[in-house]
Coordinates of C-alpha atoms and ligand atoms in Angstrom, one line a residue:
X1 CA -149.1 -83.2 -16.8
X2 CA -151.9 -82.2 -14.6
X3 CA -151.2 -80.5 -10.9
X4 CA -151.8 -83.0 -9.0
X5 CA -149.5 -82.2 -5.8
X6 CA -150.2 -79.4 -3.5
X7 CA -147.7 -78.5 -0.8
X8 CA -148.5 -75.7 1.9
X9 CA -145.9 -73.4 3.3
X10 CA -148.2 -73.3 6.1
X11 CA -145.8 -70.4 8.0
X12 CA -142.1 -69.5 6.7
X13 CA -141.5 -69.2 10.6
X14 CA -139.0 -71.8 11.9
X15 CA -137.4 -72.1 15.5
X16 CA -134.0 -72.8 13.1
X17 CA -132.2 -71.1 11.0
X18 CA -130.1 -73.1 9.1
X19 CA -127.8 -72.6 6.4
X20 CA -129.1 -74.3 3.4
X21 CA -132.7 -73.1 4.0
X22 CA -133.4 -72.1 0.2
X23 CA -137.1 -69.8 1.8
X24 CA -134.8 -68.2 4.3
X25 CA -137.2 -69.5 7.1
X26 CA -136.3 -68.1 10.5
X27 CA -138.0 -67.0 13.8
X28 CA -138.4 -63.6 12.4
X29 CA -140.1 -64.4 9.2
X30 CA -144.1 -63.7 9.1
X31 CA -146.5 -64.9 6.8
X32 CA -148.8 -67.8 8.4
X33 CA -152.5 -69.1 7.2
X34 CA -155.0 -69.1 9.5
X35 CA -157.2 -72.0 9.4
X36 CA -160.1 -70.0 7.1
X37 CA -157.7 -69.6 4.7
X38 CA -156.3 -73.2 4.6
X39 CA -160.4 -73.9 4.4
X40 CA -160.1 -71.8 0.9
X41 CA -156.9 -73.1 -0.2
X42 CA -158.9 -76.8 -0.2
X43 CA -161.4 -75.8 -1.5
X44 CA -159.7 -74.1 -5.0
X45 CA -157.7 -77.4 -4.7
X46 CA -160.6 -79.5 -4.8
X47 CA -162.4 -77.2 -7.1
X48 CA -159.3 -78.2 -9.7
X49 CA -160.0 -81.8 -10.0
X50 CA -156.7 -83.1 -10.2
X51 CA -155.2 -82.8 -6.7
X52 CA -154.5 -85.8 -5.2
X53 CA -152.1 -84.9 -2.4
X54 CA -151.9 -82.3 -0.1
X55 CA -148.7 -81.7 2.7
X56 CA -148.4 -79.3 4.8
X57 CA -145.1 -77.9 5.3
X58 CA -143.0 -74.8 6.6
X59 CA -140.8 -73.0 7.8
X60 CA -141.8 -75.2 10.7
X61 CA -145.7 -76.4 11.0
X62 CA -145.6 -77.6 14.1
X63 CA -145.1 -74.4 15.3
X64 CA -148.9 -73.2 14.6
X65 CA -150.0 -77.0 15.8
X66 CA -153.8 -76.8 16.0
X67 CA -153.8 -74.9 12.5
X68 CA -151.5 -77.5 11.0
X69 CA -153.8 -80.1 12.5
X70 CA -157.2 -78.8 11.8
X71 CA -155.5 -78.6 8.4
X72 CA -154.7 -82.0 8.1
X73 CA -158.2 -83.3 9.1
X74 CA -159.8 -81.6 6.5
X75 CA -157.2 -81.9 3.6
X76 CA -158.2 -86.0 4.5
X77 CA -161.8 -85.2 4.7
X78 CA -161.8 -83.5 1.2
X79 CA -160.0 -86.8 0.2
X80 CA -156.2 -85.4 -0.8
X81 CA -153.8 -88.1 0.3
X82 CA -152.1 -86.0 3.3
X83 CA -149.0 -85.9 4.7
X84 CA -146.8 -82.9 7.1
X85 CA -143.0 -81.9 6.9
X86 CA -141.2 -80.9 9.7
X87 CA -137.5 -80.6 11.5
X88 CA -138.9 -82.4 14.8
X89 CA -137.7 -79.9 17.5
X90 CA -140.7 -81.3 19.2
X91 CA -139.2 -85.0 19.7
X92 CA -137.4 -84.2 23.3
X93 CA -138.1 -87.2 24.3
X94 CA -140.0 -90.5 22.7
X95 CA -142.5 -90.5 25.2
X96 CA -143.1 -86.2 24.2
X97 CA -142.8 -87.1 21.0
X98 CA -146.2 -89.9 20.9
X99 CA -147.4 -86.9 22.7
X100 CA -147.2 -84.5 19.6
X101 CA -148.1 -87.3 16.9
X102 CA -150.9 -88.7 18.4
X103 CA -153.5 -86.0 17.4
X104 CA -151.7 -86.2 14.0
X105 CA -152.2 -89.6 13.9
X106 CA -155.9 -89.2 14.7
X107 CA -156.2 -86.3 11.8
X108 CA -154.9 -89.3 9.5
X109 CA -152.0 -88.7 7.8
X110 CA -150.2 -91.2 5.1
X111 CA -146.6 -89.3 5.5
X112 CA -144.8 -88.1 8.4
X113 CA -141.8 -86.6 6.4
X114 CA -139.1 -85.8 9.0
X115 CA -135.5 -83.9 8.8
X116 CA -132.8 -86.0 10.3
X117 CA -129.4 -85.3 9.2
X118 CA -126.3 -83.0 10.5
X119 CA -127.9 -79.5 9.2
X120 CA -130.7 -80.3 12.2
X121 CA -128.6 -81.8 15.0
X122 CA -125.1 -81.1 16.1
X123 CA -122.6 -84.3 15.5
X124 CA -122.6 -86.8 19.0
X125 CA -125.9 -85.7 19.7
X126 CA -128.9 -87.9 19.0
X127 CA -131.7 -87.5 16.4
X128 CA -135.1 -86.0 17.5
X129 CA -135.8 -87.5 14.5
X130 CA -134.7 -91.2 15.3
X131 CA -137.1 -90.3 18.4
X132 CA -140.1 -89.3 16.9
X133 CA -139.7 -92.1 14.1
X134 CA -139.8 -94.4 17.0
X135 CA -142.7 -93.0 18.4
X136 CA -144.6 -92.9 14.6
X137 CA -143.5 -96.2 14.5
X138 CA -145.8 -97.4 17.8
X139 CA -148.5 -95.1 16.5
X140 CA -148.6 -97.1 13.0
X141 CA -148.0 -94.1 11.3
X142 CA -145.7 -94.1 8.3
X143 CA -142.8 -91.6 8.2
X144 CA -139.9 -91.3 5.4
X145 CA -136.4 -89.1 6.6
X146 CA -135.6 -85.9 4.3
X147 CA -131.7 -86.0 4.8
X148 CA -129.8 -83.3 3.3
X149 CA -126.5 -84.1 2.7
X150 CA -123.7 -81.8 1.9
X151 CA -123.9 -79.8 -1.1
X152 CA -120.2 -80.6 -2.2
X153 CA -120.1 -82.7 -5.5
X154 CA -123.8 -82.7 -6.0
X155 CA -125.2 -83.2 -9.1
X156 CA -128.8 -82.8 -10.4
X157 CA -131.0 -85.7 -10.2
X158 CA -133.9 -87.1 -12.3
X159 CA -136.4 -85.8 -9.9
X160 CA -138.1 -83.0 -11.4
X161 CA -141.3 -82.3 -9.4
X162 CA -140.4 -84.3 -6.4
X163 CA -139.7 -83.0 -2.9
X164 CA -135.6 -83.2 -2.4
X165 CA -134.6 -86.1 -0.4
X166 CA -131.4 -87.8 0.3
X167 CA -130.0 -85.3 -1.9
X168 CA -127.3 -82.4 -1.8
X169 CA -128.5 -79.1 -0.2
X170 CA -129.6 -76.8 -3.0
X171 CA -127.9 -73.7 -4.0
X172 CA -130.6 -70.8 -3.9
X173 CA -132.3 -68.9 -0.6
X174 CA -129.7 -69.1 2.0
X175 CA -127.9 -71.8 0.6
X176 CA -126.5 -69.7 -2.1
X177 CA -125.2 -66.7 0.6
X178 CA -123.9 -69.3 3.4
X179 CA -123.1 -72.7 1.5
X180 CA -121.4 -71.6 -2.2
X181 CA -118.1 -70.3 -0.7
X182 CA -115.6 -72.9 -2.0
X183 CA -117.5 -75.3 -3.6
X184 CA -116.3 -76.0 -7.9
X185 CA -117.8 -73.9 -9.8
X186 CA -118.9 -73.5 -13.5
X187 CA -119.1 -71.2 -16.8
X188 CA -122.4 -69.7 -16.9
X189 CA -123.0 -70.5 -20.3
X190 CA -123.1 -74.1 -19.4
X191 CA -126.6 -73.4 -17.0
X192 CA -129.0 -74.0 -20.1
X193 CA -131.4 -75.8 -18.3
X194 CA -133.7 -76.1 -15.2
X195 CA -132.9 -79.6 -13.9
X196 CA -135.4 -79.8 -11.0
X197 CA -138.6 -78.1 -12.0
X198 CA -141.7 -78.7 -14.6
X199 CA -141.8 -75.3 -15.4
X200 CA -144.0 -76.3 -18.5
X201 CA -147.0 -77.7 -16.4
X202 CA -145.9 -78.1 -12.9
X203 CA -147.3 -81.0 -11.1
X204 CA -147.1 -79.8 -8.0
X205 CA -146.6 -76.3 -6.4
X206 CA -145.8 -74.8 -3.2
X207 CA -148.9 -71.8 -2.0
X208 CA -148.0 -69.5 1.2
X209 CA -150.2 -67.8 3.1
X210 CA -149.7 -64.9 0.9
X211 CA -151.1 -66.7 -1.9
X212 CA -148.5 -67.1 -3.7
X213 CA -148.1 -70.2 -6.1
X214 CA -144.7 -71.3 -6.2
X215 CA -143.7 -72.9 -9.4
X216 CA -140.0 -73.7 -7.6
X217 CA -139.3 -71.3 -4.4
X218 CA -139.7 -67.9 -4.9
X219 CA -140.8 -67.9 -8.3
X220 CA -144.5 -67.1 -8.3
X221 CA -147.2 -68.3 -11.2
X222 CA -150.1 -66.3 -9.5
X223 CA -151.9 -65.5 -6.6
X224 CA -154.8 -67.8 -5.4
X225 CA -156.6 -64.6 -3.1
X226 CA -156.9 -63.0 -6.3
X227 CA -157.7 -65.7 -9.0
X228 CA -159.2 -69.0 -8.1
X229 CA -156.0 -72.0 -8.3
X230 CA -158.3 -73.4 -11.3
X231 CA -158.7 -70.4 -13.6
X232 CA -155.0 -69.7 -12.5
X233 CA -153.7 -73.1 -14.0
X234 CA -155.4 -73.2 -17.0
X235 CA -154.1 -69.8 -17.8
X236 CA -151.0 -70.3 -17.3
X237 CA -148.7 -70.4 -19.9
X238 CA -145.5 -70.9 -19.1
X239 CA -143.9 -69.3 -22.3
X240 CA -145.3 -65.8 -21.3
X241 CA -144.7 -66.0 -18.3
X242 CA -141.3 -63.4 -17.6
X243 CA -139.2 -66.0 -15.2
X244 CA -140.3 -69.4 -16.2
X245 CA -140.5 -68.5 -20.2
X246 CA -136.5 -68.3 -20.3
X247 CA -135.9 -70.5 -18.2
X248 CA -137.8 -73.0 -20.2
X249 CA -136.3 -71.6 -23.5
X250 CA -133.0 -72.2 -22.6
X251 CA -132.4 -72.9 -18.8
X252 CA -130.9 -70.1 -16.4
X253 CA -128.3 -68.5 -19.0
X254 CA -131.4 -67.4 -21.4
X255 CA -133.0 -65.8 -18.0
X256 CA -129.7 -63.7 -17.9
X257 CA -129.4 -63.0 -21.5
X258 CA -133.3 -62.0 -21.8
X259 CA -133.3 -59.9 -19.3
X260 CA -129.7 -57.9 -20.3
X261 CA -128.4 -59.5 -16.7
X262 CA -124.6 -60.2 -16.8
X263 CA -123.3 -61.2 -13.3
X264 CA -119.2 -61.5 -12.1
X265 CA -118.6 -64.0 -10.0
X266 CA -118.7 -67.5 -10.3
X267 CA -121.7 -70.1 -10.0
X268 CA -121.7 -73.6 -8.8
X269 CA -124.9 -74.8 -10.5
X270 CA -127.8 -74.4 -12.2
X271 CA -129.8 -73.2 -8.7
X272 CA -127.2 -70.8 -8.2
X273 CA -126.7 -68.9 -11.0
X274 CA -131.0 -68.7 -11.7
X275 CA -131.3 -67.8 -7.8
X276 CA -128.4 -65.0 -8.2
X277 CA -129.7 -63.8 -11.6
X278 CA -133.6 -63.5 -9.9
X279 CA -131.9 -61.9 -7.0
X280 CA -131.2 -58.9 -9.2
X281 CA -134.7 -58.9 -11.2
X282 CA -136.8 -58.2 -7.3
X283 CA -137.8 -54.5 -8.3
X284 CA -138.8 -55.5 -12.6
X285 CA -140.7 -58.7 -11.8
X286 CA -142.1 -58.2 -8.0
X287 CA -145.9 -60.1 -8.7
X288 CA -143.7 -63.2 -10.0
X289 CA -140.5 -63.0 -8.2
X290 CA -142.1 -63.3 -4.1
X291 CA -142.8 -62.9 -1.5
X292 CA -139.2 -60.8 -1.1
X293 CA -138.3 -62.9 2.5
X294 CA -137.7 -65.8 0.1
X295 CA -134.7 -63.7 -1.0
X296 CA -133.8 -63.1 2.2
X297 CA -135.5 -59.4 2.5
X298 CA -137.0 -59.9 5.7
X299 CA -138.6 -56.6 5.5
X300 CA -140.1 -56.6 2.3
X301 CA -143.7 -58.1 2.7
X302 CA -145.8 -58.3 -0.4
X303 CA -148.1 -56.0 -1.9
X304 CA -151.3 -57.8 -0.2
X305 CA -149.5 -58.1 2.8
X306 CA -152.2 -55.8 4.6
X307 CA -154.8 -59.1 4.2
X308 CA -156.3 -58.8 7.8
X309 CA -157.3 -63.0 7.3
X310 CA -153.5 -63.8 6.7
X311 CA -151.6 -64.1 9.8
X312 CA -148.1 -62.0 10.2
X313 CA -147.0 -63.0 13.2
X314 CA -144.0 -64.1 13.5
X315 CA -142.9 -67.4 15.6
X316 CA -145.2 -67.7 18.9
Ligands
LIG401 S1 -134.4 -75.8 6.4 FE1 -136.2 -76.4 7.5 S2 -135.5 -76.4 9.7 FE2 -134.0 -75.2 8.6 S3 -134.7 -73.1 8.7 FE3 -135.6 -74.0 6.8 S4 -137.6 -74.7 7.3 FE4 -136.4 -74.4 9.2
LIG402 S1 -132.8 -73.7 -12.1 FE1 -134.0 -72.1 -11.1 S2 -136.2 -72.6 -11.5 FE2 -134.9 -74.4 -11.9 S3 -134.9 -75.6 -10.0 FE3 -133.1 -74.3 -10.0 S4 -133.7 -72.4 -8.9 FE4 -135.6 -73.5 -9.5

């Protein structure tokens, strides 16, 4: 299958926090494009041939607004089908909310993707997101809701390649340090696949501002500032590849065995276990297992990190 979904994590800055954030997004987190560098990132995407869709997504986007915009109008005038991710902090009101969505709506976007469930408001209180899909609504703008439900009795869905909705919060990032604690668990010797991810030929990926390309979170397939995202796919072969080649041959149990890794402690999924037994592979495998914030090393900044072009600031 050919990549045809590209998703940028425009910034891993977020105004939250919140538990089952599997990039451990937070205000202190750096790494942000600047608009040259979404320019490039189009570009190698266009250069591919077989992109059809490009979102832009966080952390939080809408915290570098003009970026994310700029980013959006020229994602739709390369011709990608666009669409933006967000947590809508920004809906404080309907009317403040048209306010935020109209330039968006001018950029033209086909999917306002918005996060409305009890990880993003408190209970009683009322949905910024029920706001700003009423304001989308008046705007003609088409939004769908991401709503994470509670990770208790999850079980992994036929959805490989496609962004998480309606489904149980996953167990890796913060979610496996905040959210595992009491849940059922299970033998690792059971975790022989990867029930989410392509990891053969991935149709879509996740690039940060480093430029990193993220076959699932925090497992890297190469970097797009060093090789071009078209010489970098057609290279790529997953069975040489030191993360993704286990896990292909035999899910996240073979990752542990390959690699002489035998945790204690007990595992409630698939996710879990793989995000645990990465978590102890940082210092063998650091070009494939980044950036380090994605495992919750808020210091550790990749090797490029120096980049003048890519923007370190963290939340404005
Ligand atoms: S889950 Fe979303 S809203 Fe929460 S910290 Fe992560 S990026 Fe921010
Ligand atoms: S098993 Fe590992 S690679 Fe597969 S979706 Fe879960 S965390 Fe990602």
């Amino acid at each position: 299958m050919p990549l045809t979904g590209v998703h940028i994590l425009l910034t891993y800055a977020c105004n939250f926090e919140c538990d089952h954030c599997f990039l451990f997004c937070s205000p202190r987190a750096r790494g942000t494009f600047t608009i040259a560098r979404v320019r490039q990132l189009l570009e190698q995407a266009r250069d591919l041939g077989t992109v059809s869709s490009v979102y832009i997504e966080g952390g939080e986007p809408f915290l570098y607004y003009p970026v994310m915009v700029e980013g959006l109008r020229l994602a739709r005038e390369s011709g990608f089908r666009t669409g933006v991710v967000s947590n809508c902090y920004w809906a404080t009101s309907k009317e403040d909310a048209a306010l935020w969505l109209k330039p968006v709506t001018a950029a033209g976007i086909d999917d306002l993707s918005l996060s409305d469930d009890m990880f993003h408001h408190g209970p009683g209180e009322e949905s910024p997101a029920a706001r700003a899909v009423s304001a989308a609504t008046e705007l003609g703008l088409a939004s769908t809701s991401i709503c994470i439900e509670n990770p208790q009795g999850q079980s992994p869905q036929d959805n490989k390649g496609k962004p998480v909705v309606g489904a149980g919060a996953m167990i890796r990032g913060r979610a496996a340090e905040k959210l595992a604690e009491g849940l059922s668990t299970r033998d690792a010797d059971t975790f022989r696949t990867c029930p989410y991810e392509d990891l053969v030929s991935p149709g879509r990926v996740h690039i940060d501002a480093f430029g990193n390309v993220h076959a699932c979170q925090g497992v890297s397939i190469g970097n797009i500032w060093r090789k071009p995202l078209k010489t970098l796919m057609s290279e790529y072969n997953s069975q040489a590849h030191p993360i993704c080649g286990p896990l292909v041959r035999g899910g996240p149990r073979a990752l542990a065995l390959e690699h002489g890794i035998e945790l204690e402690g007990e595992f409630v999924d698939e996710c879990h276990y793989c995000y645990s037994v990465r978590r102890t592979l940082l210092d063998r495998f650091p070009e494939a297992l980044t950036p380090p914030l994605v495992y919750g090393i808020e210091d550790g900044l990749p090797p490029d990190a120096h980049d003048p072009t890519v923007n370190h600031q963290s939340s404005p």
